[in-house]
């Protein structure tokens, strides 16, 4: 039934399409975020493509044309995300996987994706009527744009000399994109800690908002940085110790400057991997160098068939370990001390149990970081004897947790006790001062001094009253002495003074002229006014 007004005009049966207009306003911002994610992926691909083309042009013996170089650049871009490549041109004819990711290459797509997410989150502020996208919309749009280019790169790299494994690319590329985009959106929103979505239960949100988790993250990050710094120190010392072998392997690989430049770039890209391997070596599990060969501080077991490469020339010698190699155990000791130091809050009300729990959580965070880095820095370089290179992630994480937990908890408790020591001493001294003031013996002595200073205003209850005379003799009334009202007393809490003058016998009273200049009661000075406290039970 159609409704009409008084003039006969029909009423509108539907509202204007407001949601569609809102969608039109939101589409430019969402499209910009999608384009930003696609550009981030394109910039990473373009950088590697230019680098590979330059090396191909400068190479005196190129193996393929420019198309092969571009396919190789797409494969390297996928390898930077952790994707496993497959090499078919082997001597045995068996396809060999290449899964060791140069960690320095991972920084390129991660930084570009993070920058795209930050720009998408800060694109509109709503001041000029622009639609401000929520964080979830920015995250989804940027990720979709990045993954669309990633899928095209995977298809394009399939026609090159080293195509990517589709299953490996299906989860490695989205993983890097999601983590980088989440970091960019989180940074654009002011790096909030403990803010979870509304659908998360309130108990979980309140638990995460506790300061122990922020301290645990800080302590775990400090321990991981100490371990990585120790690994870098071990790698640098080994490179300096084997400087002649490193130089010989670098010069023996190729004789042209373009080839040496490519070897230098590859060594720089793998240098973060060597730092993680050094940290795993200091923790104890060490790292594998193929099938049946492991390097640990206790010894280098096995005889691997390693290619000539500058970083591999700095490996420790084969055989049992020495005192110098066992000295690497000082690195996890310092990491445990760092976790315990940074896990302490500067607050007196924090209990020792809370401090120990924070230190344990910091050790867990440090173990998770080292396990993730160990998994990212290792991988196969071929088949059979080259199928395993790098540290084992679960062994490295377990060793990091054991080392840091063993030292972090007692160190954190000791540091917490030492930092709160001055406050406890101040409380103890204040309590002892109040107890001395209310001590019975001291109180009686001070009361006696006050009574003597007050004169006859305070009766002496320890002496017997004088006997009254049998027949009181009439005496002339003595002139009344003027009472002065300017009396100064220091009233102490807990003391009750009776200021009523005691009766004086008639025979003791003697007419004396009052001295206007001298007060009747000398002032009491130097007394402290303290609040009486109940002594501790």
CSV table of N, CA and C in Angstrom, one decimal, residues 417-524:
chain,number,residue,atom,x,y,z
A,417,UNK,N,66.2,-7.1,44.6
A,417,UNK,CA,66.5,-6.9,46.1
A,417,UNK,C,67.5,-5.7,46.3
A,418,UNK,N,68.4,-5.6,45.4
A,418,UNK,CA,69.4,-4.5,45.5
A,418,UNK,C,68.9,-3.1,45.3
A,419,UNK,N,68.0,-3.1,44.3
A,419,UNK,CA,67.4,-1.8,43.9
A,419,UNK,C,66.4,-1.3,45.0
A,420,UNK,N,65.7,-2.2,45.7
A,420,UNK,CA,64.8,-1.8,46.7
A,420,UNK,C,65.4,-1.7,48.1
A,421,UNK,N,66.7,-1.9,48.2
A,421,UNK,CA,67.4,-1.9,49.5
A,421,UNK,C,67.4,-0.5,50.2
A,422,UNK,N,67.6,0.6,49.5
A,422,UNK,CA,67.6,1.9,50.2
A,422,UNK,C,66.2,2.2,50.8
A,423,UNK,N,65.2,1.9,50.1
A,423,UNK,CA,63.8,2.1,50.6
A,423,UNK,C,63.5,1.3,51.8
A,424,UNK,N,63.9,0.1,51.8
A,424,UNK,CA,63.7,-0.8,53.0
A,424,UNK,C,64.5,-0.2,54.2
A,425,UNK,N,65.7,0.2,54.0
A,425,UNK,CA,66.5,0.8,55.1
A,425,UNK,C,65.8,2.0,55.6
A,426,UNK,N,65.3,2.9,54.8
A,426,UNK,CA,64.6,4.1,55.2
A,426,UNK,C,63.4,3.7,56.1
A,427,UNK,N,62.6,2.8,55.6
A,427,UNK,CA,61.4,2.4,56.4
A,427,UNK,C,61.9,1.8,57.8
A,428,UNK,N,62.9,1.0,57.8
A,428,UNK,CA,63.4,0.4,59.0
A,428,UNK,C,63.9,1.5,60.0
A,429,UNK,N,64.6,2.5,59.5
A,429,UNK,CA,65.1,3.5,60.4
A,429,UNK,C,64.0,4.3,60.9
A,430,UNK,N,63.0,4.6,60.1
A,430,UNK,CA,61.9,5.4,60.6
A,430,UNK,C,61.1,4.7,61.7
A,431,UNK,N,60.9,3.4,61.5
A,431,UNK,CA,60.2,2.6,62.5
A,431,UNK,C,61.0,2.5,63.8
A,432,UNK,N,62.3,2.3,63.7
A,432,UNK,CA,63.2,2.2,64.9
A,432,UNK,C,63.1,3.5,65.6
A,433,UNK,N,63.1,4.7,64.9
A,433,UNK,CA,63.1,6.0,65.6
A,433,UNK,C,61.8,6.1,66.4
A,434,UNK,N,60.7,5.7,65.8
A,434,UNK,CA,59.4,5.8,66.5
A,434,UNK,C,59.4,4.9,67.7
A,435,UNK,N,60.0,3.7,67.6
A,435,UNK,CA,60.0,2.8,68.7
A,435,UNK,C,60.8,3.3,69.9
A,436,UNK,N,62.0,4.0,69.6
A,436,UNK,CA,62.8,4.6,70.6
A,436,UNK,C,62.1,5.7,71.3
A,437,UNK,N,61.3,6.5,70.6
A,437,UNK,CA,60.5,7.6,71.2
A,437,UNK,C,59.5,7.1,72.2
A,438,UNK,N,58.8,6.0,71.9
A,438,UNK,CA,57.8,5.4,72.7
A,438,UNK,C,58.3,4.4,73.7
A,439,UNK,N,59.6,4.2,73.7
A,439,UNK,CA,60.2,3.3,74.7
A,439,UNK,C,59.9,3.8,76.1
A,440,UNK,N,59.6,2.8,77.0
A,440,UNK,CA,59.2,3.2,78.4
A,440,UNK,C,60.3,3.9,79.1
A,441,UNK,N,61.5,3.4,79.1
A,441,UNK,CA,62.6,4.1,79.8
A,441,UNK,C,62.9,5.5,79.3
A,442,UNK,N,63.0,5.7,78.0
A,442,UNK,CA,63.2,7.0,77.5
A,442,UNK,C,62.1,8.0,77.7
A,443,UNK,N,60.9,7.4,77.7
A,443,UNK,CA,59.7,8.3,78.0
A,443,UNK,C,59.7,8.8,79.4
A,444,UNK,N,60.1,8.0,80.3
A,444,UNK,CA,60.1,8.4,81.7
A,444,UNK,C,61.2,9.5,82.0
A,445,UNK,N,62.3,9.3,81.3
A,445,UNK,CA,63.4,10.3,81.5
A,445,UNK,C,63.0,11.6,80.9
A,446,UNK,N,62.3,11.6,79.8
A,446,UNK,CA,61.9,12.9,79.2
A,446,UNK,C,60.8,13.5,80.0
A,447,UNK,N,59.9,12.7,80.5
A,447,UNK,CA,58.8,13.3,81.3
A,447,UNK,C,59.4,13.9,82.6
A,448,UNK,N,60.4,13.3,83.2
A,448,UNK,CA,61.0,13.9,84.4
A,448,UNK,C,61.7,15.2,84.0
A,449,UNK,N,62.4,15.3,82.9
A,449,UNK,CA,63.0,16.6,82.5
A,449,UNK,C,61.9,17.7,82.2
A,450,UNK,N,60.8,17.3,81.6
A,450,UNK,CA,59.7,18.2,81.4
A,450,UNK,C,59.1,18.7,82.7
A,451,UNK,N,58.9,17.8,83.7
A,451,UNK,CA,58.3,18.2,85.0
A,451,UNK,C,59.2,19.1,85.7
A,452,UNK,N,60.5,18.9,85.7
A,452,UNK,CA,61.4,19.8,86.4
A,452,UNK,C,61.4,21.2,85.7
A,453,UNK,N,61.3,21.2,84.4
A,453,UNK,CA,61.3,22.5,83.7
A,453,UNK,C,60.0,23.3,84.0
A,454,UNK,N,58.9,22.5,84.2
A,454,UNK,CA,57.6,23.2,84.5
A,454,UNK,C,57.4,23.7,85.9
A,455,UNK,N,58.3,23.2,86.8
A,455,UNK,CA,58.2,23.7,88.2
A,455,UNK,C,57.0,23.1,88.9
A,456,UNK,N,56.2,24.0,89.6
A,456,UNK,CA,55.1,23.6,90.4
A,456,UNK,C,53.8,23.4,89.6
A,457,UNK,N,53.9,23.7,88.3
A,457,UNK,CA,52.7,23.5,87.5
A,457,UNK,C,52.3,22.0,87.3
A,458,UNK,N,53.3,21.1,87.4
A,458,UNK,CA,53.1,19.7,87.4
A,458,UNK,C,53.3,19.1,88.7
A,459,UNK,N,52.4,18.5,89.4
A,459,UNK,CA,52.6,18.0,90.7
A,459,UNK,C,53.5,16.8,90.7
A,460,UNK,N,54.3,16.7,91.7
A,460,UNK,CA,55.2,15.5,91.9
A,460,UNK,C,54.4,14.4,92.7
A,461,UNK,N,54.0,13.4,92.0
A,461,UNK,CA,53.2,12.4,92.6
A,461,UNK,C,54.1,11.4,93.3
A,462,UNK,N,55.4,11.4,93.2
A,462,UNK,CA,56.2,10.5,93.9
A,462,UNK,C,56.4,10.8,95.4
A,463,UNK,N,56.2,12.1,95.8
A,463,UNK,CA,56.5,12.5,97.1
A,463,UNK,C,55.1,12.6,97.9
A,464,UNK,N,55.2,12.3,99.2
A,464,UNK,CA,54.0,12.4,100.0
A,464,UNK,C,53.6,13.8,100.3
A,465,UNK,N,52.3,14.0,100.4
A,465,UNK,CA,51.8,15.4,100.7
A,465,UNK,C,52.2,15.7,102.1
A,466,UNK,N,52.5,17.0,102.4
A,466,UNK,CA,52.9,17.4,103.8
A,466,UNK,C,51.7,17.3,104.7
A,467,UNK,N,51.9,16.9,106.0
A,467,UNK,CA,50.8,16.8,107.0
A,467,UNK,C,50.2,18.2,107.3
A,468,UNK,N,48.9,18.2,107.4
A,468,UNK,CA,48.2,19.5,107.7
A,468,UNK,C,48.4,19.9,109.1
A,469,UNK,N,48.6,21.2,109.5
A,469,UNK,CA,48.8,21.7,110.9
A,469,UNK,C,47.5,21.5,111.7
A,470,UNK,N,47.7,21.3,113.0
A,470,UNK,CA,46.6,21.0,113.9
A,470,UNK,C,45.8,22.3,114.0
A,471,UNK,N,46.4,23.4,114.3
A,471,UNK,CA,45.7,24.7,114.5
A,471,UNK,C,46.3,25.7,113.5
A,472,UNK,N,45.6,25.9,112.5
A,472,UNK,CA,46.2,26.9,111.5
A,472,UNK,C,46.2,28.3,112.1
A,473,UNK,N,47.3,28.9,112.1
A,473,UNK,CA,47.4,30.3,112.6
A,473,UNK,C,47.0,31.3,111.5
A,474,UNK,N,46.2,32.3,112.0
A,474,UNK,CA,45.8,33.3,111.0
A,474,UNK,C,46.9,34.1,110.4
A,475,UNK,N,47.0,34.2,109.2
A,475,UNK,CA,48.0,34.9,108.5
A,475,UNK,C,47.4,35.9,107.6
A,476,UNK,N,48.1,36.9,107.4
A,476,UNK,CA,47.6,38.0,106.5
A,476,UNK,C,47.5,37.5,105.1
A,477,UNK,N,46.5,37.9,104.4
A,477,UNK,CA,46.4,37.4,103.0
A,477,UNK,C,47.5,38.0,102.2
A,478,UNK,N,48.1,37.1,101.4
A,478,UNK,CA,49.2,37.6,100.5
A,478,UNK,C,48.6,38.2,99.3
A,479,UNK,N,49.2,39.2,98.8
A,479,UNK,CA,48.8,39.8,97.5
A,479,UNK,C,48.8,38.8,96.4
A,480,UNK,N,47.7,38.8,95.7
A,480,UNK,CA,47.6,37.8,94.5
A,480,UNK,C,48.6,38.2,93.4
A,481,UNK,N,49.4,37.2,93.1
A,481,UNK,CA,50.4,37.4,92.0
A,481,UNK,C,49.7,37.4,90.6
A,482,UNK,N,50.0,38.4,89.8
A,482,UNK,CA,49.4,38.4,88.5
A,482,UNK,C,49.8,37.2,87.7
A,483,UNK,N,48.8,36.7,87.0
A,483,UNK,CA,49.0,35.5,86.2
A,483,UNK,C,49.3,35.9,84.7
A,484,UNK,N,50.5,35.4,84.3
A,484,UNK,CA,50.9,35.8,82.9
A,484,UNK,C,50.3,34.7,81.9
A,485,UNK,N,49.7,35.2,80.9
A,485,UNK,CA,49.1,34.3,79.9
A,485,UNK,C,50.0,33.9,78.8
A,486,UNK,N,51.2,34.5,78.7
A,486,UNK,CA,52.1,34.2,77.6
A,486,UNK,C,53.0,33.0,78.0
A,487,UNK,N,52.5,31.8,77.9
A,487,UNK,CA,53.3,30.7,78.2
A,487,UNK,C,53.5,29.8,76.9
A,488,UNK,N,54.7,29.4,76.7
A,488,UNK,CA,55.0,28.7,75.4
A,488,UNK,C,55.4,27.3,75.8
A,489,UNK,N,54.6,26.3,75.2
A,489,UNK,CA,54.9,24.9,75.4
A,489,UNK,C,55.0,24.3,74.0
A,490,UNK,N,55.7,23.2,74.0
A,490,UNK,CA,55.7,22.4,72.8
A,490,UNK,C,55.0,21.1,73.1
A,491,UNK,N,53.8,20.9,72.5
A,491,UNK,CA,52.9,19.8,72.8
A,491,UNK,C,53.4,18.6,72.0
A,492,UNK,N,53.6,17.5,72.6
A,492,UNK,CA,54.0,16.3,72.0
A,492,UNK,C,52.9,15.3,72.0
A,493,UNK,N,52.7,14.7,70.9
A,493,UNK,CA,51.6,13.7,70.7
A,493,UNK,C,51.8,12.6,71.7
A,494,UNK,N,50.8,12.2,72.5
A,494,UNK,CA,51.0,11.1,73.4
A,494,UNK,C,51.2,11.6,74.8
A,495,UNK,N,51.5,12.9,75.1
A,495,UNK,CA,51.8,13.4,76.4
A,495,UNK,C,50.7,14.3,76.8
A,496,UNK,N,50.1,14.1,78.0
A,496,UNK,CA,49.0,14.9,78.5
A,496,UNK,C,49.5,15.6,79.7
A,497,UNK,N,49.5,16.9,79.7
A,497,UNK,CA,50.0,17.8,80.7
A,497,UNK,C,48.9,18.4,81.5
A,498,UNK,N,49.0,18.3,82.8
A,498,UNK,CA,48.0,18.9,83.7
A,498,UNK,C,48.5,20.3,84.1
A,499,UNK,N,48.0,21.4,83.5
A,499,UNK,CA,48.5,22.7,83.8
A,499,UNK,C,47.8,23.4,85.0
A,500,UNK,N,47.0,22.7,85.7
A,500,UNK,CA,46.4,23.2,86.9
A,500,UNK,C,47.4,23.3,88.0
A,501,UNK,N,47.6,24.5,88.6
A,501,UNK,CA,48.6,24.7,89.7
A,501,UNK,C,48.2,23.9,90.9
A,502,UNK,N,49.2,23.3,91.6
A,502,UNK,CA,49.0,22.5,92.8
A,502,UNK,C,48.7,23.4,94.0
A,503,UNK,N,47.9,23.0,94.9
A,503,UNK,CA,47.7,23.9,96.1
A,503,UNK,C,48.9,24.0,97.0
A,504,UNK,N,49.3,25.2,97.3
A,504,UNK,CA,50.5,25.5,98.1
A,504,UNK,C,50.1,25.8,99.5
A,505,UNK,N,50.7,25.2,100.5
A,505,UNK,CA,50.3,25.5,101.9
A,505,UNK,C,50.5,27.0,102.2
A,506,UNK,N,49.8,27.5,103.3
A,506,UNK,CA,49.9,28.9,103.6
A,506,UNK,C,51.2,29.3,104.1
A,507,UNK,N,51.8,28.4,105.0
A,507,UNK,CA,53.1,28.8,105.6
A,507,UNK,C,54.2,28.8,104.5
A,508,UNK,N,54.0,28.2,103.4
A,508,UNK,CA,55.1,28.2,102.4
A,508,UNK,C,55.0,29.4,101.5
A,509,UNK,N,53.8,30.0,101.4
A,509,UNK,CA,53.6,31.1,100.5
A,509,UNK,C,54.3,32.3,101.2
A,510,UNK,N,55.1,33.0,100.4
A,510,UNK,CA,55.8,34.3,100.9
A,510,UNK,C,55.5,35.3,99.9
A,511,UNK,N,55.2,36.5,100.4
A,511,UNK,CA,55.0,37.6,99.4
A,511,UNK,C,56.2,38.0,98.7
A,512,UNK,N,56.2,37.8,97.4
A,512,UNK,CA,57.3,38.1,96.6
A,512,UNK,C,56.8,39.0,95.4
A,513,UNK,N,57.6,39.9,95.1
A,513,UNK,CA,57.3,40.8,94.0
A,513,UNK,C,57.5,40.0,92.7
A,514,UNK,N,56.5,40.0,91.8
A,514,UNK,CA,56.7,39.3,90.5
A,514,UNK,C,57.7,40.0,89.6
A,515,UNK,N,58.4,39.2,88.9
A,515,UNK,CA,59.4,39.7,88.0
A,515,UNK,C,58.7,39.7,86.6
A,516,UNK,N,58.4,40.9,86.1
A,516,UNK,CA,57.7,40.9,84.8
A,516,UNK,C,58.5,40.5,83.6
A,517,UNK,N,59.9,40.5,83.8
A,517,UNK,CA,60.7,40.2,82.6
A,517,UNK,C,60.9,38.7,82.5
A,518,UNK,N,60.9,37.9,83.6
A,518,UNK,CA,61.2,36.5,83.5
A,518,UNK,C,59.9,35.7,83.4
A,519,UNK,N,59.8,34.7,82.5
A,519,UNK,CA,58.6,33.9,82.5
A,519,UNK,C,58.5,32.9,83.6
A,520,UNK,N,57.3,32.6,84.0
A,520,UNK,CA,57.1,31.6,85.1
A,520,UNK,C,57.6,30.2,84.7
A,521,UNK,N,57.4,29.9,83.4
A,521,UNK,CA,57.8,28.5,83.0
A,521,UNK,C,58.8,28.7,81.8
A,522,UNK,N,60.0,28.2,81.9
A,522,UNK,CA,60.9,28.3,80.8
A,522,UNK,C,60.4,27.5,79.6
A,523,UNK,N,60.6,28.0,78.4
A,523,UNK,CA,60.1,27.3,77.2
A,523,UNK,C,60.9,26.0,77.0
A,524,UNK,N,60.1,25.1,76.4
A,524,UNK,CA,60.7,23.8,76.1
A,524,UNK,C,60.9,23.7,74.6
